[in-house]
Amino acid sequence: MPNTTSEAPMIEARDLRKRFGANEVLRGVSLQVRKGEVVAVIGPSGSGKSTFLRCLNHLETIDSGHIAIEGETLATTDAQGRCAYVPDAEVRRIGAKTGMVFQHFNLFPHLTVLENLIEAPMVVQGLARDAAVARAEALLAKVGLAPKRDSYPARLSGGQKQRVAIARALCMQPDIMLFDEPTSALDPELTGEVLRTMRELAEEHMTMLVVTHEMGFAREVAHTVAFMDQGELIAARPAAEFFADPGHERARAFLDHML
Ligand SMILES: Nc1ncnc2c1ncn2[C@@H]1O[C@H](COP(=O)(O)OP(=O)(O)O)[C@@H](O)[C@H]1O
Ligand SMILES: [Mg+2]
């Protein structure tokens, strides 16, 4: 690893722009995430939070701006405004540094829990089955679901499904975890177990970008709170500071509404 990248932010997003037809969904979003930092992204529905995360994980492409992961450029825009991604093999390699967890789990219903976990390490990373199983079993134990290894997703509670989804993302050994409203689809009594798993990851210094409406999690676990509204990221501040003073009228109005 060259020295030049060791000090680089884990995520650097500069002036990201993205439109769907006439709808400008990201209007110049910039954010840096440092190693081991937990950033909570909050903001009203439709403000572009999911699109922002999906652009970082290359599930969507940006129209312009600059994205670098651990100092390696994924996409950049020249002075003429032309946006270019690095070649596909580089995109895949850099993309593998981030893992993502979705609101609706996205587990494979026809595979057992264990099979859900070993699929990508075997197919994408070419890991031998034994090694993939060992890795999966360790992660299932970590999220407290070792006894469920041979269950199908339909037999699990929502909270268990989401913990399996987290273990599955971790099975690819990402350096950064992106969470898109991981507890929003859960009954209130099941959110705690998922938040606890995420808190444990944070305590192990995983770099995390978490879109959430859980203000308690944002306040207690996140180092930084980023507020998005109408396609803009208008405030990123240390969490304690943000909750004491969001620093922006729209952020204050949102917070008053949430708390
Ligand atoms: N694939 C898509 N095609 C067209 N419009 C989209 C697509 N994804 C998101 N949008 C629009 O982009 C805006 C921001 O959406 P989203 O990023 O999901 O916001 P949030 O996650 O903050 O609720 C919304 O107006 C939404 O309708
Ligand atoms: Mg969303």
mmCIF file of C-alpha atoms and ligand atoms in Angstrom:
data_model
loop_
_atom_site.group_PDB
_atom_site.id
_atom_site.type_symbol
_atom_site.label_atom_id
_atom_site.label_comp_id
_atom_site.label_asym_id
_atom_site.label_seq_id
_atom_site.Cartn_x
_atom_site.Cartn_y
_atom_site.Cartn_z
ATOM 1 C CA MET A 1 0.000 0.000 0.000
ATOM 2 C CA PRO A 2 1.630 3.263 -1.074
ATOM 3 C CA ASN A 3 1.968 5.985 1.546
ATOM 4 C CA THR A 4 0.021 8.419 -0.547
ATOM 5 C CA THR A 5 -3.217 6.494 0.027
ATOM 6 C CA SER A 6 -2.769 5.565 3.700
ATOM 7 C CA GLU A 7 -3.868 9.015 4.881
ATOM 8 C CA ALA A 8 -6.680 9.351 2.354
ATOM 9 C CA PRO A 9 -10.292 9.453 3.550
ATOM 10 C CA MET A 10 -12.140 6.137 3.312
ATOM 11 C CA ILE A 11 -14.812 7.897 1.283
ATOM 12 C CA GLU A 12 -14.377 11.147 -0.560
ATOM 13 C CA ALA A 13 -17.400 12.457 -2.424
ATOM 14 C CA ARG A 14 -17.073 15.846 -4.089
ATOM 15 C CA ASP A 15 -19.875 17.775 -5.741
ATOM 16 C CA LEU A 16 -21.909 14.717 -6.754
ATOM 17 C CA ARG A 17 -24.698 15.448 -9.186
ATOM 18 C CA LYS A 18 -27.336 13.046 -10.358
ATOM 19 C CA ARG A 19 -30.626 13.493 -12.152
ATOM 20 C CA PHE A 20 -33.423 11.135 -13.081
ATOM 21 C CA GLY A 21 -34.986 12.824 -16.103
ATOM 22 C CA ALA A 22 -35.985 16.321 -15.047
ATOM 23 C CA ASN A 23 -35.579 15.483 -11.359
ATOM 24 C CA GLU A 24 -32.213 16.649 -10.012
ATOM 25 C CA VAL A 25 -31.794 14.267 -7.088
ATOM 26 C CA LEU A 26 -28.227 15.097 -6.030
ATOM 27 C CA ARG A 27 -27.282 18.763 -6.412
ATOM 28 C CA GLY A 28 -23.622 18.864 -5.546
ATOM 29 C CA VAL A 29 -23.232 16.553 -2.569
ATOM 30 C CA SER A 30 -19.829 16.473 -0.833
ATOM 31 C CA LEU A 31 -18.785 14.380 2.147
ATOM 32 C CA GLN A 32 -15.592 12.879 3.553
ATOM 33 C CA VAL A 33 -15.586 9.831 5.795
ATOM 34 C CA ARG A 34 -12.439 8.961 7.760
ATOM 35 C CA LYS A 35 -11.252 5.520 8.772
ATOM 36 C CA GLY A 36 -13.288 4.208 11.689
ATOM 37 C CA GLU A 37 -15.761 7.060 11.460
ATOM 38 C CA VAL A 38 -19.510 6.444 11.792
ATOM 39 C CA VAL A 39 -21.571 8.957 9.855
ATOM 40 C CA ALA A 40 -25.345 9.075 10.226
ATOM 41 C CA VAL A 41 -27.157 10.512 7.223
ATOM 42 C CA ILE A 42 -30.542 11.920 8.129
ATOM 43 C CA GLY A 43 -33.153 13.924 6.259
ATOM 44 C CA PRO A 44 -36.669 13.822 4.885
ATOM 45 C CA SER A 45 -37.967 11.187 2.508
ATOM 46 C CA GLY A 46 -37.040 11.920 -1.098
ATOM 47 C CA SER A 47 -34.039 14.073 -0.199
ATOM 48 C CA GLY A 48 -31.609 11.791 -2.063
ATOM 49 C CA LYS A 49 -30.116 9.757 0.785
ATOM 50 C CA SER A 50 -30.525 6.352 -0.890
ATOM 51 C CA THR A 51 -29.330 7.676 -4.223
ATOM 52 C CA PHE A 52 -26.222 9.086 -2.546
ATOM 53 C CA LEU A 53 -25.394 5.717 -0.961
ATOM 54 C CA ARG A 54 -26.149 3.860 -4.197
ATOM 55 C CA CYS A 55 -23.765 6.153 -6.088
ATOM 56 C CA LEU A 56 -20.993 5.423 -3.568
ATOM 57 C CA ASN A 57 -21.543 1.686 -4.032
ATOM 58 C CA HIS A 58 -21.859 2.032 -7.818
ATOM 59 C CA LEU A 59 -25.448 0.782 -7.882
ATOM 60 C CA GLU A 60 -26.123 4.127 -9.622
ATOM 61 C CA THR A 61 -23.748 6.218 -11.716
ATOM 62 C CA ILE A 62 -23.217 9.910 -11.090
ATOM 63 C CA ASP A 63 -23.646 12.535 -13.816
ATOM 64 C CA SER A 64 -20.743 14.574 -12.485
ATOM 65 C CA GLY A 65 -18.495 14.963 -9.461
ATOM 66 C CA HIS A 66 -15.690 12.938 -7.955
ATOM 67 C CA ILE A 67 -15.781 9.739 -5.911
ATOM 68 C CA ALA A 68 -12.694 8.165 -4.355
ATOM 69 C CA ILE A 69 -12.665 5.181 -2.012
ATOM 70 C CA GLU A 70 -9.572 4.821 0.193
ATOM 71 C CA GLY A 71 -7.806 7.288 -2.049
ATOM 72 C CA GLU A 72 -8.592 5.428 -5.236
ATOM 73 C CA THR A 73 -10.632 7.289 -7.808
ATOM 74 C CA LEU A 74 -13.850 5.586 -8.876
ATOM 75 C CA ALA A 75 -15.209 8.415 -10.994
ATOM 76 C CA THR A 76 -14.070 11.915 -11.767
ATOM 77 C CA THR A 77 -15.137 14.877 -13.853
ATOM 78 C CA ASP A 78 -12.846 16.953 -16.052
ATOM 79 C CA ALA A 79 -12.806 20.729 -16.528
ATOM 80 C CA GLN A 80 -15.183 20.347 -19.476
ATOM 81 C CA GLY A 81 -17.701 18.627 -17.196
ATOM 82 C CA ARG A 82 -17.217 15.161 -18.676
ATOM 83 C CA CYS A 83 -17.617 12.475 -16.040
ATOM 84 C CA ALA A 84 -15.651 9.250 -16.455
ATOM 85 C CA TYR A 85 -15.474 6.064 -14.432
ATOM 86 C CA VAL A 86 -12.302 4.016 -14.165
ATOM 87 C CA PRO A 87 -12.290 0.765 -16.229
ATOM 88 C CA ASP A 88 -14.782 -1.956 -15.221
ATOM 89 C CA ALA A 89 -12.245 -4.205 -13.492
ATOM 90 C CA GLU A 90 -11.138 -1.243 -11.344
ATOM 91 C CA VAL A 91 -14.752 -0.314 -10.623
ATOM 92 C CA ARG A 92 -15.380 -3.860 -9.382
ATOM 93 C CA ARG A 93 -12.218 -3.940 -7.276
ATOM 94 C CA ILE A 94 -12.889 -0.542 -5.691
ATOM 95 C CA GLY A 95 -16.585 -1.345 -5.299
ATOM 96 C CA ALA A 96 -15.665 -4.447 -3.291
ATOM 97 C CA LYS A 97 -14.301 -2.166 -0.559
ATOM 98 C CA THR A 98 -17.872 -1.231 0.364
ATOM 99 C CA GLY A 99 -20.621 -3.540 1.603
ATOM 100 C CA MET A 100 -24.256 -2.519 1.668
ATOM 101 C CA VAL A 101 -27.257 -3.383 3.798
ATOM 102 C CA PHE A 102 -30.722 -2.509 2.525
ATOM 103 C CA GLN A 103 -34.026 -1.698 4.181
ATOM 104 C CA HIS A 104 -35.624 -4.863 2.785
ATOM 105 C CA PHE A 105 -32.763 -7.296 3.529
ATOM 106 C CA ASN A 106 -32.596 -8.656 -0.068
ATOM 107 C CA LEU A 107 -31.732 -12.180 1.092
ATOM 108 C CA PHE A 108 -32.011 -15.008 -1.437
ATOM 109 C CA PRO A 109 -35.262 -16.765 -0.368
ATOM 110 C CA HIS A 110 -34.370 -20.115 -1.934
ATOM 111 C CA LEU A 111 -31.044 -20.367 -0.078
ATOM 112 C CA THR A 112 -30.439 -21.180 3.580
ATOM 113 C CA VAL A 113 -28.804 -18.629 5.841
ATOM 114 C CA LEU A 114 -25.408 -20.287 5.410
ATOM 115 C CA GLU A 115 -25.815 -20.519 1.630
ATOM 116 C CA ASN A 116 -26.764 -16.821 1.538
ATOM 117 C CA LEU A 117 -23.480 -16.011 3.246
ATOM 118 C CA ILE A 118 -21.118 -18.211 1.238
ATOM 119 C CA GLU A 119 -22.535 -17.463 -2.224
ATOM 120 C CA ALA A 120 -20.645 -14.240 -2.969
ATOM 121 C CA PRO A 121 -17.312 -15.213 -1.347
ATOM 122 C CA MET A 122 -17.286 -18.388 -3.461
ATOM 123 C CA VAL A 123 -18.607 -16.924 -6.718
ATOM 124 C CA VAL A 124 -17.072 -13.444 -6.623
ATOM 125 C CA GLN A 125 -13.903 -13.995 -4.586
ATOM 126 C CA GLY A 126 -13.315 -17.591 -5.667
ATOM 127 C CA LEU A 127 -13.013 -18.764 -2.069
ATOM 128 C CA ALA A 128 -13.054 -22.541 -1.489
ATOM 129 C CA ARG A 129 -16.264 -23.806 0.085
ATOM 130 C CA ASP A 130 -14.596 -24.843 3.370
ATOM 131 C CA ALA A 131 -13.024 -21.435 3.826
ATOM 132 C CA ALA A 132 -16.270 -19.667 2.937
ATOM 133 C CA VAL A 133 -18.210 -21.811 5.418
ATOM 134 C CA ALA A 134 -15.680 -21.112 8.174
ATOM 135 C CA ARG A 135 -15.884 -17.385 7.506
ATOM 136 C CA ALA A 136 -19.706 -17.497 7.403
ATOM 137 C CA GLU A 137 -19.991 -19.477 10.630
ATOM 138 C CA ALA A 138 -17.764 -17.024 12.461
ATOM 139 C CA LEU A 139 -19.893 -14.102 11.277
ATOM 140 C CA LEU A 140 -23.156 -15.856 12.139
ATOM 141 C CA ALA A 141 -21.822 -16.396 15.644
ATOM 142 C CA LYS A 142 -20.847 -12.735 15.781
ATOM 143 C CA VAL A 143 -24.403 -11.576 14.972
ATOM 144 C CA GLY A 144 -25.825 -14.197 17.363
ATOM 145 C CA LEU A 145 -27.389 -16.421 14.729
ATOM 146 C CA ALA A 146 -25.202 -19.524 14.643
ATOM 147 C CA PRO A 147 -28.205 -21.802 15.385
ATOM 148 C CA LYS A 148 -30.009 -20.470 12.277
ATOM 149 C CA ARG A 149 -27.371 -21.514 9.746
ATOM 150 C CA ASP A 150 -29.610 -24.080 8.029
ATOM 151 C CA SER A 151 -32.852 -22.084 8.219
ATOM 152 C CA TYR A 152 -34.468 -20.425 5.219
ATOM 153 C CA PRO A 153 -35.036 -16.652 5.408
ATOM 154 C CA ALA A 154 -38.840 -17.091 5.510
ATOM 155 C CA ARG A 155 -38.456 -18.771 8.915
ATOM 156 C CA LEU A 156 -36.632 -15.806 10.443
ATOM 157 C CA SER A 157 -37.969 -12.658 12.090
ATOM 158 C CA GLY A 158 -37.271 -9.330 10.398
ATOM 159 C CA GLY A 159 -34.560 -8.539 12.918
ATOM 160 C CA GLN A 160 -32.894 -11.902 12.318
ATOM 161 C CA LYS A 161 -33.098 -11.413 8.535
ATOM 162 C CA GLN A 162 -31.405 -8.052 8.841
ATOM 163 C CA ARG A 163 -28.649 -9.493 11.053
ATOM 164 C CA VAL A 164 -28.115 -12.208 8.412
ATOM 165 C CA ALA A 165 -27.936 -9.464 5.770
ATOM 166 C CA ILE A 166 -25.274 -7.673 7.830
ATOM 167 C CA ALA A 167 -23.301 -10.926 8.232
ATOM 168 C CA ARG A 168 -23.630 -11.564 4.506
ATOM 169 C CA ALA A 169 -22.202 -8.142 3.666
ATOM 170 C CA LEU A 170 -19.361 -8.686 6.175
ATOM 171 C CA CYS A 171 -18.580 -12.038 4.545
ATOM 172 C CA MET A 172 -17.065 -10.107 1.628
ATOM 173 C CA GLN A 173 -14.694 -8.422 4.101
ATOM 174 C CA PRO A 174 -15.463 -4.835 3.129
ATOM 175 C CA ASP A 175 -13.561 -1.917 4.659
ATOM 176 C CA ILE A 176 -16.670 0.280 4.663
ATOM 177 C CA MET A 177 -20.280 -0.585 5.439
ATOM 178 C CA LEU A 178 -23.164 1.376 3.956
ATOM 179 C CA PHE A 179 -26.565 0.976 5.623
ATOM 180 C CA ASP A 180 -29.746 2.275 3.991
ATOM 181 C CA GLU A 181 -32.438 2.550 6.674
ATOM 182 C CA PRO A 182 -31.637 -0.910 8.044
ATOM 183 C CA THR A 183 -34.378 -0.807 10.690
ATOM 184 C CA SER A 184 -37.139 1.044 8.833
ATOM 185 C CA ALA A 185 -38.915 -2.135 7.718
ATOM 186 C CA LEU A 186 -38.856 -3.664 11.210
ATOM 187 C CA ASP A 187 -41.450 -3.728 13.944
ATOM 188 C CA PRO A 188 -40.244 -1.430 16.744
ATOM 189 C CA GLU A 189 -39.450 -4.317 19.107
ATOM 190 C CA LEU A 190 -37.005 -5.769 16.538
ATOM 191 C CA THR A 191 -34.981 -2.635 15.818
ATOM 192 C CA GLY A 192 -32.936 -2.951 19.033
ATOM 193 C CA GLU A 193 -31.197 -6.201 18.075
ATOM 194 C CA VAL A 194 -30.152 -4.777 14.694
ATOM 195 C CA LEU A 195 -28.949 -1.496 16.188
ATOM 196 C CA ARG A 196 -26.990 -3.474 18.781
ATOM 197 C CA THR A 197 -25.204 -5.411 16.012
ATOM 198 C CA MET A 198 -24.396 -2.133 14.265
ATOM 199 C CA ARG A 199 -23.168 -0.591 17.492
ATOM 200 C CA GLU A 200 -20.813 -3.559 17.986
ATOM 201 C CA LEU A 201 -19.435 -3.057 14.482
ATOM 202 C CA ALA A 202 -18.862 0.621 15.265
ATOM 203 C CA GLU A 203 -17.030 -0.348 18.472
ATOM 204 C CA GLU A 204 -14.720 -2.503 16.329
ATOM 205 C CA HIS A 205 -13.953 0.682 14.358
ATOM 206 C CA MET A 206 -15.718 -0.296 11.170
ATOM 207 C CA THR A 207 -16.131 2.704 8.891
ATOM 208 C CA MET A 208 -19.881 3.167 8.512
ATOM 209 C CA LEU A 209 -22.253 5.416 6.596
ATOM 210 C CA VAL A 210 -25.753 4.899 7.955
ATOM 211 C CA VAL A 211 -28.954 6.384 6.576
ATOM 212 C CA THR A 212 -31.341 6.241 9.503
ATOM 213 C CA HIS A 213 -34.336 7.755 11.225
ATOM 214 C CA GLU A 214 -33.103 6.385 14.570
ATOM 215 C CA MET A 215 -32.066 9.592 16.285
ATOM 216 C CA GLY A 216 -30.933 7.654 19.372
ATOM 217 C CA PHE A 217 -28.459 5.688 17.246
ATOM 218 C CA ALA A 218 -27.292 8.863 15.502
ATOM 219 C CA ARG A 219 -26.764 10.591 18.826
ATOM 220 C CA GLU A 220 -25.095 7.728 20.697
ATOM 221 C CA VAL A 221 -23.132 5.842 18.034
ATOM 222 C CA ALA A 222 -22.431 8.221 15.155
ATOM 223 C CA HIS A 223 -19.416 10.522 15.300
ATOM 224 C CA THR A 224 -20.827 12.769 12.621
ATOM 225 C CA VAL A 225 -24.331 13.634 11.495
ATOM 226 C CA ALA A 226 -24.953 14.666 7.906
ATOM 227 C CA PHE A 227 -28.289 16.272 7.062
ATOM 228 C CA MET A 228 -29.664 15.998 3.528
ATOM 229 C CA ASP A 229 -32.556 17.949 2.107
ATOM 230 C CA GLN A 230 -33.750 18.363 -1.483
ATOM 231 C CA GLY A 231 -30.639 16.831 -2.995
ATOM 232 C CA GLU A 232 -28.203 18.860 -0.919
ATOM 233 C CA LEU A 233 -26.066 17.799 2.004
ATOM 234 C CA ILE A 234 -26.384 20.978 3.998
ATOM 235 C CA ALA A 235 -24.801 20.161 7.336
ATOM 236 C CA ALA A 236 -22.230 17.578 8.434
ATOM 237 C CA ARG A 237 -21.206 18.142 12.045
ATOM 238 C CA PRO A 238 -19.960 16.215 15.047
ATOM 239 C CA ALA A 239 -23.015 14.411 16.458
ATOM 240 C CA ALA A 240 -23.065 16.131 19.849
ATOM 241 C CA GLU A 241 -22.739 19.496 18.163
ATOM 242 C CA PHE A 242 -25.441 18.694 15.632
ATOM 243 C CA PHE A 243 -27.969 17.720 18.279
ATOM 244 C CA ALA A 244 -27.141 20.790 20.359
ATOM 245 C CA ASP A 245 -27.333 23.061 17.326
ATOM 246 C CA PRO A 246 -28.098 21.662 13.845
ATOM 247 C CA GLY A 247 -26.737 24.915 12.447
ATOM 248 C CA HIS A 248 -29.282 25.200 9.684
ATOM 249 C CA GLU A 249 -32.950 26.111 9.749
ATOM 250 C CA ARG A 250 -34.120 23.121 7.691
ATOM 251 C CA ALA A 251 -32.075 20.718 9.799
ATOM 252 C CA ARG A 252 -33.502 22.253 12.975
ATOM 253 C CA ALA A 253 -37.066 21.919 11.659
ATOM 254 C CA PHE A 254 -36.423 18.280 10.729
ATOM 255 C CA LEU A 255 -34.919 17.515 14.125
ATOM 256 C CA ASP A 256 -37.816 19.187 15.978
ATOM 257 C CA HIS A 257 -40.145 16.966 13.976
ATOM 258 C CA MET A 258 -38.175 13.770 14.721
ATOM 259 C CA LEU A 259 -37.570 14.219 18.460
HETATM 260 N N1 LIG B 1 -34.309 4.855 -10.119
HETATM 261 C C1 LIG B 1 -34.969 6.026 -10.028
HETATM 262 N N2 LIG B 1 -35.600 6.532 -11.098
HETATM 263 C C2 LIG B 1 -36.247 7.735 -11.023
HETATM 264 N N3 LIG B 1 -36.307 8.476 -9.906
HETATM 265 C C3 LIG B 1 -35.698 8.016 -8.807
HETATM 266 C C4 LIG B 1 -34.993 6.771 -8.806
HETATM 267 N N4 LIG B 1 -34.477 6.576 -7.565
HETATM 268 C C5 LIG B 1 -34.837 7.645 -6.832
HETATM 269 N N5 LIG B 1 -35.562 8.509 -7.569
HETATM 270 C C6 LIG B 1 -36.094 9.809 -7.118
HETATM 271 O O1 LIG B 1 -35.017 10.507 -6.532
HETATM 272 C C7 LIG B 1 -35.453 11.268 -5.418
HETATM 273 C C8 LIG B 1 -34.605 10.900 -4.208
HETATM 274 O O2 LIG B 1 -34.880 9.557 -3.871
HETATM 275 P P1 LIG B 1 -34.069 8.771 -2.769
HETATM 276 O O3 LIG B 1 -32.629 8.859 -3.069
HETATM 277 O O4 LIG B 1 -34.672 7.421 -2.691
HETATM 278 O O5 LIG B 1 -34.395 9.627 -1.459
HETATM 279 P P2 LIG B 1 -34.404 9.195 0.074
HETATM 280 O O6 LIG B 1 -33.632 7.935 0.204
HETATM 281 O O7 LIG B 1 -33.827 10.360 0.798
HETATM 282 O O8 LIG B 1 -35.858 9.005 0.424
HETATM 283 C C9 LIG B 1 -36.931 10.983 -5.266
HETATM 284 O O9 LIG B 1 -37.632 12.038 -5.879
HETATM 285 C C10 LIG B 1 -37.115 9.691 -6.007
HETATM 286 O O10 LIG B 1 -38.415 9.601 -6.512
HETATM 287 MG MG MG B 2 -34.171 6.078 0.932
#
